[in-house]
């Protein structure tokens, strides 16, 4: 059978995780979560991959040397397609959205993050590739506590 994953040299599979030995030398361990699907006689167990971000997913994507879930892949992709003009706009949009979504955040964090908003004249991302609403959502918790309930 032809090996489908051309970026991995070998796989070590156990019930708890899959170890991907990438050609780059990177040894990525992806934990698994087992779920039950089906009803009655047709119950079966299937594994979900647990991405670095904590999401359990059916599918992982290979991007920039490692495997990640769709959302993480999309987030990395967005900052890669940015250039020096659009990157500060994206950062500003994400921070402003973060401050809006996390309305219960303390004053100290609010001041700290407000100070980090890049001073850009524009708030527009014209690129079609960056206009997807998920891209403009904050992807990190910016060192504050509490759930990122929008994710
Ligand atoms: Zn992820």
CSV table of C-alpha atoms and ligand atoms in Angstrom, one decimal:
chain,number,residue,atom,x,y,z
A,1,UNK,CA,0.0,0.0,0.0
A,2,UNK,CA,1.5,3.4,-0.9
A,3,UNK,CA,2.2,5.5,2.1
A,4,UNK,CA,-0.2,8.4,2.2
A,5,UNK,CA,1.7,10.8,4.5
A,6,UNK,CA,4.7,11.8,2.5
A,7,UNK,CA,5.9,14.2,5.2
A,8,UNK,CA,6.3,11.5,7.9
A,9,UNK,CA,9.1,9.0,8.0
A,10,UNK,CA,7.4,6.8,10.5
A,11,UNK,CA,4.4,6.5,12.7
A,12,UNK,CA,4.2,5.1,16.2
A,13,UNK,CA,0.6,4.3,17.0
A,14,UNK,CA,-0.8,3.5,20.4
A,15,UNK,CA,-4.2,3.8,22.0
A,16,UNK,CA,-3.2,7.1,23.7
A,17,UNK,CA,-1.5,8.9,20.9
A,18,UNK,CA,0.2,8.8,17.5
A,19,UNK,CA,3.7,9.8,17.2
A,20,UNK,CA,4.6,11.4,13.8
A,21,UNK,CA,8.2,11.3,13.0
A,22,UNK,CA,8.5,14.1,10.5
A,23,UNK,CA,11.2,14.1,7.8
A,24,UNK,CA,12.3,17.4,9.3
A,25,UNK,CA,13.4,15.6,12.4
A,26,UNK,CA,10.5,16.9,14.4
A,27,UNK,CA,8.8,14.3,16.5
A,28,UNK,CA,5.2,15.3,17.0
A,29,UNK,CA,3.1,13.5,19.5
A,30,UNK,CA,-0.7,13.9,18.9
A,31,UNK,CA,-2.9,12.6,21.8
A,32,UNK,CA,-6.0,10.7,20.8
A,33,UNK,CA,-9.5,10.8,22.3
A,34,UNK,CA,-11.7,7.9,21.8
A,35,UNK,CA,-15.4,8.5,21.2
A,36,UNK,CA,-18.3,6.1,20.7
A,37,UNK,CA,-20.4,6.5,17.6
A,38,UNK,CA,-23.5,4.7,16.3
A,39,UNK,CA,-26.4,3.2,18.0
A,40,UNK,CA,-27.4,-0.2,19.3
A,41,UNK,CA,-25.5,-3.0,17.6
A,42,UNK,CA,-23.5,-0.7,15.5
A,43,UNK,CA,-21.6,1.1,18.2
A,44,UNK,CA,-18.0,1.6,17.3
A,45,UNK,CA,-15.2,3.5,18.7
A,46,UNK,CA,-13.2,5.9,16.7
A,47,UNK,CA,-10.3,8.2,17.6
A,48,UNK,CA,-10.2,11.9,17.5
A,49,UNK,CA,-7.0,13.8,17.3
A,50,UNK,CA,-6.3,16.4,20.0
A,51,UNK,CA,-4.7,19.4,18.5
A,52,UNK,CA,-2.2,21.6,20.4
A,53,UNK,CA,-5.0,24.1,21.0
A,54,UNK,CA,-7.1,21.5,22.8
A,55,UNK,CA,-9.7,20.9,20.1
A,56,UNK,CA,-10.6,17.3,19.3
A,57,UNK,CA,-10.8,16.9,15.6
A,58,UNK,CA,-11.4,14.2,12.9
A,59,UNK,CA,-8.9,15.7,10.5
A,60,UNK,CA,-5.4,17.2,10.9
A,61,UNK,CA,-3.7,19.4,8.3
A,62,UNK,CA,-0.1,19.4,7.5
A,63,UNK,CA,1.2,23.0,7.5
A,64,UNK,CA,4.6,24.6,8.0
A,65,UNK,CA,6.2,21.4,9.3
A,66,UNK,CA,3.5,20.2,11.7
A,67,UNK,CA,0.0,18.8,11.9
A,68,UNK,CA,-2.7,21.0,13.2
A,69,UNK,CA,-6.5,21.3,13.2
A,70,UNK,CA,-8.4,23.3,10.6
A,71,UNK,CA,-8.7,26.4,12.8
A,72,UNK,CA,-5.0,26.5,13.8
A,73,UNK,CA,-4.0,26.0,10.2
A,74,UNK,CA,-6.2,28.8,9.2
A,75,UNK,CA,-4.8,31.1,11.9
A,76,UNK,CA,-1.2,30.5,10.8
A,77,UNK,CA,-2.1,30.9,7.2
A,78,UNK,CA,-3.7,34.3,7.9
A,79,UNK,CA,-0.6,35.8,9.5
A,80,UNK,CA,1.5,34.3,6.7
A,81,UNK,CA,-0.4,36.0,3.9
A,82,UNK,CA,-0.2,39.3,5.7
A,83,UNK,CA,2.5,41.8,4.6
A,84,UNK,CA,3.9,44.7,6.6
A,85,UNK,CA,0.9,46.8,5.9
A,86,UNK,CA,-1.9,44.4,6.6
A,87,UNK,CA,-0.3,42.6,9.6
A,88,UNK,CA,-0.8,45.6,12.0
A,89,UNK,CA,-4.4,45.9,10.8
A,90,UNK,CA,-5.0,42.3,11.5
A,91,UNK,CA,-3.4,42.6,15.0
A,92,UNK,CA,-5.5,45.7,15.7
A,93,UNK,CA,-8.7,44.0,14.7
A,94,UNK,CA,-8.0,40.9,16.7
A,95,UNK,CA,-7.1,43.0,19.8
A,96,UNK,CA,-10.1,45.2,19.5
A,97,UNK,CA,-12.4,42.2,19.1
A,98,UNK,CA,-10.7,40.6,22.1
A,99,UNK,CA,-11.4,43.7,24.3
A,100,UNK,CA,-15.0,43.7,23.1
A,101,UNK,CA,-15.6,40.0,23.6
A,102,UNK,CA,-14.0,39.9,27.0
A,103,UNK,CA,-16.0,42.6,28.5
A,104,UNK,CA,-15.4,41.3,32.1
A,105,UNK,CA,-11.7,41.7,31.8
A,106,UNK,CA,-9.9,43.7,34.6
A,107,UNK,CA,-8.8,47.3,34.1
A,108,UNK,CA,-5.1,46.4,34.3
A,109,UNK,CA,-5.3,43.9,31.4
A,110,UNK,CA,-7.6,46.2,29.5
A,111,UNK,CA,-5.0,49.1,29.7
A,112,UNK,CA,-2.1,46.7,28.9
A,113,UNK,CA,-3.9,45.4,25.8
A,114,UNK,CA,-5.2,48.7,24.6
A,115,UNK,CA,-1.6,50.0,24.6
A,116,UNK,CA,-0.6,47.0,22.4
A,117,UNK,CA,-3.1,47.9,19.6
A,118,UNK,CA,-1.0,49.0,16.6
A,119,UNK,CA,-1.6,52.6,15.5
A,120,UNK,CA,-2.9,52.0,12.0
A,121,UNK,CA,-5.0,54.4,10.0
A,122,UNK,CA,-7.0,51.7,8.4
A,123,UNK,CA,-9.2,49.0,9.8
A,124,UNK,CA,-9.8,47.4,6.4
A,125,UNK,CA,-8.5,44.1,5.2
A,126,UNK,CA,-9.3,44.1,1.5
A,127,UNK,CA,-7.7,40.8,0.7
A,128,UNK,CA,-10.3,38.2,0.2
A,129,UNK,CA,-8.2,35.7,1.9
A,130,UNK,CA,-8.3,37.7,5.1
A,131,UNK,CA,-11.9,38.7,5.2
A,132,UNK,CA,-13.2,35.4,6.6
A,133,UNK,CA,-14.7,36.3,10.0
A,134,UNK,CA,-12.8,33.6,11.9
A,135,UNK,CA,-9.5,35.2,10.9
A,136,UNK,CA,-10.3,38.5,12.6
A,137,UNK,CA,-11.2,36.7,15.9
A,138,UNK,CA,-8.5,36.7,18.5
A,139,UNK,CA,-6.5,33.4,18.5
A,140,UNK,CA,-4.8,33.8,21.8
A,141,UNK,CA,-5.8,34.7,25.3
A,142,UNK,CA,-3.2,37.5,25.5
A,143,UNK,CA,-2.1,36.2,28.9
A,144,UNK,CA,-5.4,36.9,30.5
A,145,UNK,CA,-7.5,34.4,32.5
A,146,UNK,CA,-10.8,33.0,31.6
A,147,UNK,CA,-12.4,31.0,28.8
A,148,UNK,CA,-12.1,32.0,25.2
A,149,UNK,CA,-15.8,31.4,24.7
A,150,UNK,CA,-15.9,32.6,21.1
A,151,UNK,CA,-13.7,29.8,19.9
B,1,LIG,ZN1,-5.8,23.5,16.8
